[in-house]
Amino acid sequence: AESVRLAVTRLHFQDVYVQRAVPEDATAEGMFVWDVQATAALGFSTHLFATPLTDANINVLYSTAGDTRAWAENVDLGAVGEIGGTFSLTYDGFQSPQILPNATADDLAGVLNAMPGFGDVIVTREGPFYDSGYTWTITFQGVEFDIPELVANVANLTAVDPVLSVIELQSGAEAEVQEISFVGNDGDDVVCEFGGDSATITAGTDIATMTNALQTIDGIGEIGLTRSLVVGAANSTYTWTVTFLTLAGDLANLDCDSGAVVVETNAGTGTPLGGTFELWFGASGTGPLSPTVTSAQLDAAITAAAGGSVSVVEITSGVSHRARAWDITFDGVGGDLPLLVADTSLLTGTGTSVMVTERTR
């Protein structure tokens, strides 16, 4: 179940929960059924395609209304069909030319190398697979920061529910990782401080509870947490590994009491997000905006620049933990409007960018 959960998570699904069981009508030893509950990230497919065990069928996981539950069903290979048409990739506001779904590694490398900001890329390709799809692995050389993920545009692909997912295999900037070691017993409390704020974690509690507790520390951002336990005769040794997902740079260590020892196992790299950006509506600008700008502040700034009321709502579902996104509706300005133009010349940080796309005319 954990292997399936990790695989589904890597396909841009969130809140993934998996249970494995032996079906009541199992006809052979080793038959299993997986109950997958997940939420699809914004902009990504709600269908999961599993590698088939034979050429005769493909196992497909279809999500139900609300994209919160899935079940397995067999589909004939012929019903899936060949993938045709073209796709494109967008990076930092620049869209690539159309790319064939069976593009060679050299073809894709040529397209990406012609786009600004990439330096030099190396591409390898695997496939074709049972559904006539391919996997391309792209290595960005000469780029010394964590670039935003490429955005896949699949509107021109032809197939049954074509899917093109972009997954970051290795970040260009390394995350800070710290290890907390504590000797004690289940139920013992440990208070950890970071940046002047603190939280209490309790030995023996589950990972989700401990993660939520640490994330109440002001300024710590989002973290990933794993744990290990060595049981002793009188006391046990608890080891918690904390990965800082949203803070860049080499961070100060957590300071924990109760004799807990904190060791930095990987120093973070990169520069934290800072500075300001500005949005322009024609010749009118919003003035400098902080990366921490609230929806109300952004609403007021764009309303003043556009000369008519707008509605700004921050998007929280399906957005990368390294990004923020807003939906902006020009309800007081008529017509097909030009895109807002982002000025990021005063924005600081590793791999920073601001992209504006039109959702509805």
Coordinates of C-alpha atoms in Angstrom, one line a residue:
A1 CA 0.0 0.0 0.0
E2 CA 2.8 2.4 0.8
S3 CA 4.5 1.8 -2.6
V4 CA 1.2 2.6 -4.4
R5 CA 0.7 5.7 -2.2
L6 CA 4.2 7.0 -3.1
A7 CA 3.7 6.3 -6.8
V8 CA 0.3 8.1 -6.9
T9 CA 1.8 11.0 -4.9
R10 CA 4.5 11.5 -7.5
L11 CA 1.8 11.8 -10.2
H12 CA 0.6 15.1 -8.7
F13 CA -2.1 13.7 -6.5
Q14 CA -2.6 15.0 -3.0
D15 CA -3.9 13.6 0.3
V16 CA -3.3 10.1 -1.0
Y17 CA -4.6 7.2 1.2
V18 CA -4.2 3.6 0.1
Q19 CA -5.5 0.3 1.6
R20 CA -4.6 -3.1 0.2
A21 CA -6.8 -6.2 0.7
V22 CA -7.4 -9.6 -0.8
P23 CA -10.6 -9.6 -2.8
E24 CA -13.3 -12.0 -1.5
D25 CA -13.6 -13.6 -4.9
A26 CA -9.9 -14.1 -5.4
T27 CA -9.2 -17.0 -7.7
A28 CA -5.5 -17.3 -7.1
E29 CA -2.9 -16.6 -4.5
G30 CA -1.3 -13.2 -4.7
M31 CA -4.4 -11.3 -6.0
F32 CA -4.9 -7.9 -4.3
V33 CA -7.1 -4.9 -4.6
W34 CA -6.0 -1.4 -3.7
D35 CA -8.5 1.2 -2.5
V36 CA -7.0 4.6 -3.5
Q37 CA -8.4 7.9 -2.2
A38 CA -6.8 11.0 -3.5
T39 CA -7.3 14.5 -4.7
A40 CA -5.9 15.5 -8.1
A41 CA -3.8 18.6 -8.2
L42 CA -5.1 21.6 -10.1
G43 CA -4.4 21.4 -13.8
F44 CA -3.5 17.7 -13.8
S45 CA -5.5 14.6 -15.0
T46 CA -7.8 12.8 -12.6
H47 CA -7.1 9.5 -14.3
L48 CA -4.4 7.0 -13.3
F49 CA -3.0 4.5 -15.8
A50 CA -1.4 1.4 -14.3
T51 CA 1.2 -0.6 -16.3
P52 CA -0.7 -3.7 -17.6
L53 CA 0.3 -7.2 -16.6
T54 CA -0.5 -8.5 -20.0
D55 CA -1.0 -7.2 -23.5
A56 CA -4.7 -8.0 -23.3
N57 CA -5.8 -5.3 -20.9
I58 CA -4.8 -2.1 -19.1
N59 CA -5.8 -1.4 -15.5
V60 CA -7.2 2.1 -15.2
L61 CA -8.1 3.9 -12.0
Y62 CA -11.1 6.2 -12.6
S63 CA -11.9 9.0 -10.1
T64 CA -15.4 9.7 -9.1
A65 CA -17.2 13.0 -8.7
G66 CA -15.0 15.3 -6.5
D67 CA -11.9 13.4 -7.4
T68 CA -11.7 11.9 -3.9
R69 CA -12.1 8.2 -4.6
A70 CA -11.0 5.7 -7.3
W71 CA -11.6 2.1 -8.4
A72 CA -10.1 -0.3 -10.8
E73 CA -11.6 -1.5 -14.1
N74 CA -10.3 -3.4 -17.1
V75 CA -10.2 -1.7 -20.5
D76 CA -9.2 -3.3 -23.8
L77 CA -5.9 -2.1 -25.1
G78 CA -7.7 -1.1 -28.4
A79 CA -10.0 1.2 -26.5
V80 CA -7.0 3.3 -25.4
G81 CA -5.5 3.6 -28.9
E82 CA -2.5 5.4 -30.2
I83 CA -1.5 8.8 -29.0
G84 CA -1.5 11.4 -31.7
G85 CA -1.5 15.1 -32.2
T86 CA 1.1 17.3 -30.5
F87 CA 1.8 18.9 -27.2
S88 CA 3.8 21.9 -26.0
L89 CA 5.7 22.9 -22.9
T90 CA 5.7 26.3 -21.1
Y91 CA 8.4 27.7 -18.9
D92 CA 8.5 31.1 -17.3
G93 CA 5.8 32.4 -19.7
F94 CA 7.5 31.1 -22.9
Q95 CA 5.7 28.3 -24.8
S96 CA 7.6 25.9 -26.9
P97 CA 6.7 24.9 -30.5
Q98 CA 4.4 21.9 -30.9
I99 CA 6.1 18.6 -30.1
L100 CA 5.2 15.2 -31.4
P101 CA 4.2 12.6 -28.8
N102 CA 6.9 10.2 -30.0
A103 CA 9.6 12.9 -30.2
T104 CA 13.1 11.5 -29.9
A105 CA 15.4 12.6 -27.1
D106 CA 17.4 14.8 -29.6
D107 CA 14.1 16.4 -30.9
L108 CA 13.0 17.4 -27.4
A109 CA 16.5 18.6 -26.4
G110 CA 16.5 20.8 -29.5
V111 CA 13.2 22.4 -28.6
L112 CA 14.2 23.1 -25.0
N113 CA 17.6 24.4 -25.9
A114 CA 16.0 27.0 -28.1
M115 CA 13.9 28.3 -25.2
P116 CA 15.4 31.2 -23.1
G117 CA 16.7 30.5 -19.7
F118 CA 17.6 26.8 -20.0
G119 CA 21.3 26.9 -20.8
D120 CA 22.0 23.4 -22.1
V121 CA 19.8 20.4 -21.5
I122 CA 20.3 16.6 -21.8
V123 CA 17.3 14.5 -22.6
T124 CA 16.9 10.7 -22.5
R125 CA 13.8 8.8 -23.5
E126 CA 12.1 5.5 -22.5
G127 CA 9.3 3.7 -24.3
P128 CA 7.1 3.2 -26.0
F129 CA 4.9 1.7 -23.3
Y130 CA 1.7 -0.3 -23.7
D131 CA -0.4 2.9 -24.1
S132 CA 2.1 4.2 -26.8
G133 CA 3.4 6.7 -24.4
Y134 CA 7.0 7.8 -23.6
T135 CA 8.9 9.1 -20.6
W136 CA 11.6 11.8 -21.1
T137 CA 14.1 12.6 -18.4
I138 CA 15.5 16.1 -18.7
T139 CA 18.7 17.3 -17.0
F140 CA 19.3 21.0 -16.9
Q141 CA 23.0 21.9 -17.2
G142 CA 24.5 25.3 -16.4
V143 CA 21.4 26.4 -14.4
E144 CA 22.5 26.9 -10.8
F145 CA 19.0 27.3 -9.3
D146 CA 15.8 25.4 -8.7
I147 CA 13.8 26.2 -11.9
P148 CA 10.0 26.1 -11.9
E149 CA 8.5 22.9 -13.3
L150 CA 7.6 22.8 -17.0
V151 CA 3.9 23.2 -17.6
A152 CA 2.5 20.6 -20.1
N153 CA -0.1 21.8 -22.6
V154 CA -2.1 18.8 -24.0
A155 CA -5.0 20.4 -25.7
N156 CA -3.7 19.2 -29.1
L157 CA -3.1 15.6 -28.1
T158 CA -5.5 13.0 -29.5
A159 CA -6.2 9.8 -27.5
V160 CA -8.5 8.5 -24.8
D161 CA -7.8 10.8 -21.8
P162 CA -4.2 11.7 -22.8
V163 CA -2.0 12.5 -19.8
L164 CA 1.3 14.4 -19.8
S165 CA 2.7 14.9 -16.3
V166 CA 5.9 16.8 -15.3
I167 CA 7.6 15.5 -12.1
E168 CA 10.7 17.0 -10.5
L169 CA 13.1 14.1 -9.8
Q170 CA 15.8 16.3 -8.2
S171 CA 15.6 19.9 -7.1
G172 CA 18.2 22.3 -8.4
A173 CA 18.4 23.7 -4.9
E174 CA 18.9 21.2 -2.1
A175 CA 16.6 21.2 0.9
E176 CA 17.8 21.7 4.5
V177 CA 17.6 18.4 6.4
Q178 CA 18.0 18.1 10.2
E179 CA 17.8 15.1 12.4
I180 CA 16.4 15.1 16.0
S181 CA 17.5 12.3 18.3
F182 CA 15.8 11.7 21.6
V183 CA 16.1 9.0 24.3
G184 CA 13.0 8.4 26.3
N185 CA 9.6 6.7 26.1
D186 CA 6.2 7.0 24.4
G187 CA 4.4 10.0 25.8
D188 CA 7.5 12.1 26.6
D189 CA 7.3 15.7 25.4
V190 CA 10.1 17.5 23.5
V191 CA 9.9 21.3 22.9
C192 CA 11.6 22.5 19.8
E193 CA 12.3 26.1 19.0
F194 CA 13.0 27.7 15.6
G195 CA 13.3 31.4 14.8
G196 CA 12.0 32.5 18.2
D197 CA 8.8 30.4 18.2
S198 CA 8.4 26.8 19.5
A199 CA 6.2 23.8 19.5
T200 CA 5.8 20.6 21.5
I201 CA 6.2 17.1 19.9
T202 CA 5.4 13.9 21.7
A203 CA 7.3 10.7 21.4
G204 CA 5.3 7.8 20.0
T205 CA 2.7 9.9 18.1
D206 CA 2.1 9.4 14.4
I207 CA 4.0 11.3 11.7
A208 CA 1.0 13.5 10.7
T209 CA 0.4 14.7 14.2
M210 CA 4.1 15.5 14.7
T211 CA 4.3 17.3 11.3
N212 CA 1.3 19.4 12.1
A213 CA 2.8 20.3 15.5
L214 CA 6.1 21.5 14.1
Q215 CA 4.4 23.4 11.3
T216 CA 2.6 25.6 14.0
I217 CA 6.0 27.2 14.5
D218 CA 5.8 30.6 13.0
G219 CA 8.1 30.9 9.9
I220 CA 9.1 27.2 9.6
G221 CA 7.0 26.8 6.5
E222 CA 6.1 23.3 5.2
I223 CA 8.2 20.3 6.3
G224 CA 8.5 16.7 5.5
L225 CA 9.0 14.2 8.4
T226 CA 10.2 10.7 8.7
R227 CA 11.0 8.7 11.9
S228 CA 12.8 5.6 13.2
L229 CA 12.7 3.9 16.6
V230 CA 15.2 1.7 18.4
V231 CA 13.5 0.0 21.4
G232 CA 15.6 -0.5 24.5
A233 CA 15.1 -2.3 27.8
A234 CA 14.5 0.9 29.8
N235 CA 14.4 3.7 27.2
S236 CA 14.0 3.9 23.4
T237 CA 15.9 6.0 20.9
Y238 CA 13.6 8.1 18.7
T239 CA 15.1 9.7 15.5
W240 CA 13.0 12.3 13.6
T241 CA 14.3 13.6 10.2
V242 CA 12.9 17.0 9.3
T243 CA 13.1 18.2 5.7
F244 CA 12.4 21.9 5.2
L245 CA 10.3 22.1 2.0
T246 CA 9.7 25.8 1.6
L247 CA 12.6 27.6 3.2
A248 CA 15.8 28.0 1.1
G249 CA 19.3 28.3 2.3
D250 CA 21.5 26.9 5.1
L251 CA 19.2 27.3 8.1
A252 CA 19.8 27.5 11.8
N253 CA 19.3 24.2 13.7
L254 CA 16.1 23.5 15.6
D255 CA 16.8 23.9 19.3
C256 CA 15.1 21.1 21.3
D257 CA 15.0 20.4 25.0
S258 CA 14.7 17.2 27.1
G259 CA 18.2 16.2 26.0
A260 CA 17.3 15.9 22.3
V261 CA 20.2 16.3 20.0
V262 CA 19.8 18.1 16.6
V263 CA 22.2 17.5 13.8
E264 CA 22.2 19.1 10.3
T265 CA 22.5 16.2 7.8
N266 CA 22.1 18.3 4.7
A267 CA 22.7 22.0 4.4
G268 CA 20.1 23.8 2.3
T269 CA 21.2 25.8 -0.7
G270 CA 19.6 28.6 -2.7
T271 CA 18.5 32.1 -1.8
P272 CA 15.2 32.7 0.0
L273 CA 12.4 34.5 -1.9
G274 CA 12.4 38.2 -1.3
G275 CA 12.3 41.7 -2.9
T276 CA 9.2 42.9 -4.8
F277 CA 7.4 42.4 -8.1
E278 CA 5.0 44.7 -10.0
L279 CA 2.1 44.0 -12.3
W280 CA 1.3 46.3 -15.2
F281 CA -2.1 46.8 -16.9
G282 CA -1.2 48.7 -20.0
A283 CA 0.8 51.8 -18.9
S284 CA -0.5 51.6 -15.3
G285 CA 1.5 49.7 -12.7
T286 CA 0.4 48.3 -9.3
G287 CA 3.5 49.6 -7.6
P288 CA 5.9 47.2 -5.7
L289 CA 4.2 44.1 -4.4
S290 CA 5.7 41.8 -1.8
P291 CA 5.8 38.0 -2.4
T292 CA 3.7 37.8 0.8
V293 CA 1.0 40.2 -0.5
T294 CA -2.5 39.3 0.7
S295 CA -5.4 38.9 -1.7
A296 CA -7.0 42.1 -0.4
Q297 CA -3.8 44.1 -1.1
L298 CA -3.4 42.6 -4.5
D299 CA -7.1 43.3 -5.3
A300 CA -6.7 47.0 -4.3
A301 CA -3.5 47.4 -6.3
I302 CA -4.9 45.8 -9.5
T303 CA -8.2 47.7 -9.2
A304 CA -6.2 51.0 -9.1
A305 CA -4.1 50.0 -12.1
A306 CA -7.0 48.7 -14.2
G307 CA -9.4 51.6 -13.4
G308 CA -12.2 49.2 -12.5
S309 CA -13.0 46.6 -9.9
V310 CA -11.5 43.2 -9.8
S311 CA -11.9 40.1 -7.6
V312 CA -8.8 38.3 -6.4
V313 CA -9.0 34.9 -4.8
E314 CA -5.8 33.0 -3.8
I315 CA -5.6 29.4 -5.1
T316 CA -4.5 27.0 -2.5
S317 CA -5.4 23.6 -3.9
G318 CA -2.9 21.9 -6.3
V319 CA -0.3 24.7 -6.0
S320 CA 3.3 23.7 -5.5
H321 CA 4.6 24.3 -2.0
R322 CA 7.1 26.7 -3.5
A323 CA 4.6 28.9 -5.2
R324 CA 1.5 31.1 -4.7
A325 CA -1.3 31.6 -7.3
W326 CA -4.3 33.8 -7.6
D327 CA -7.4 33.9 -9.7
I328 CA -8.1 37.5 -10.9
T329 CA -11.6 38.3 -12.3
F330 CA -12.0 41.7 -14.0
D331 CA -15.7 42.1 -13.1
G332 CA -15.6 45.9 -13.4
V333 CA -13.6 46.2 -16.6
G334 CA -15.2 45.1 -19.9
G335 CA -13.9 43.6 -23.1
D336 CA -11.1 41.1 -24.0
L337 CA -8.3 42.6 -21.9
P338 CA -4.6 42.3 -22.5
L339 CA -2.6 40.1 -20.1
L340 CA -1.1 41.7 -17.0
V341 CA 2.6 42.0 -17.5
A342 CA 4.9 41.0 -14.6
D343 CA 8.0 43.0 -13.8
T344 CA 10.3 40.7 -11.7
S345 CA 13.5 42.8 -11.9
L346 CA 13.4 43.5 -8.2
L347 CA 12.4 40.0 -7.1
T348 CA 15.1 38.1 -5.4
G349 CA 15.6 34.4 -4.6
T350 CA 16.6 31.1 -6.3
G351 CA 14.6 30.3 -9.4
T352 CA 12.0 33.0 -8.9
S353 CA 9.4 33.9 -11.6
V354 CA 5.9 35.3 -12.0
M355 CA 3.7 33.9 -14.8
V356 CA 0.3 35.3 -16.0
T357 CA -2.1 33.2 -18.0
E358 CA -5.6 33.9 -19.3
R359 CA -8.2 31.4 -18.0
T360 CA -11.4 32.9 -19.5
R361 CA -11.9 35.7 -22.0

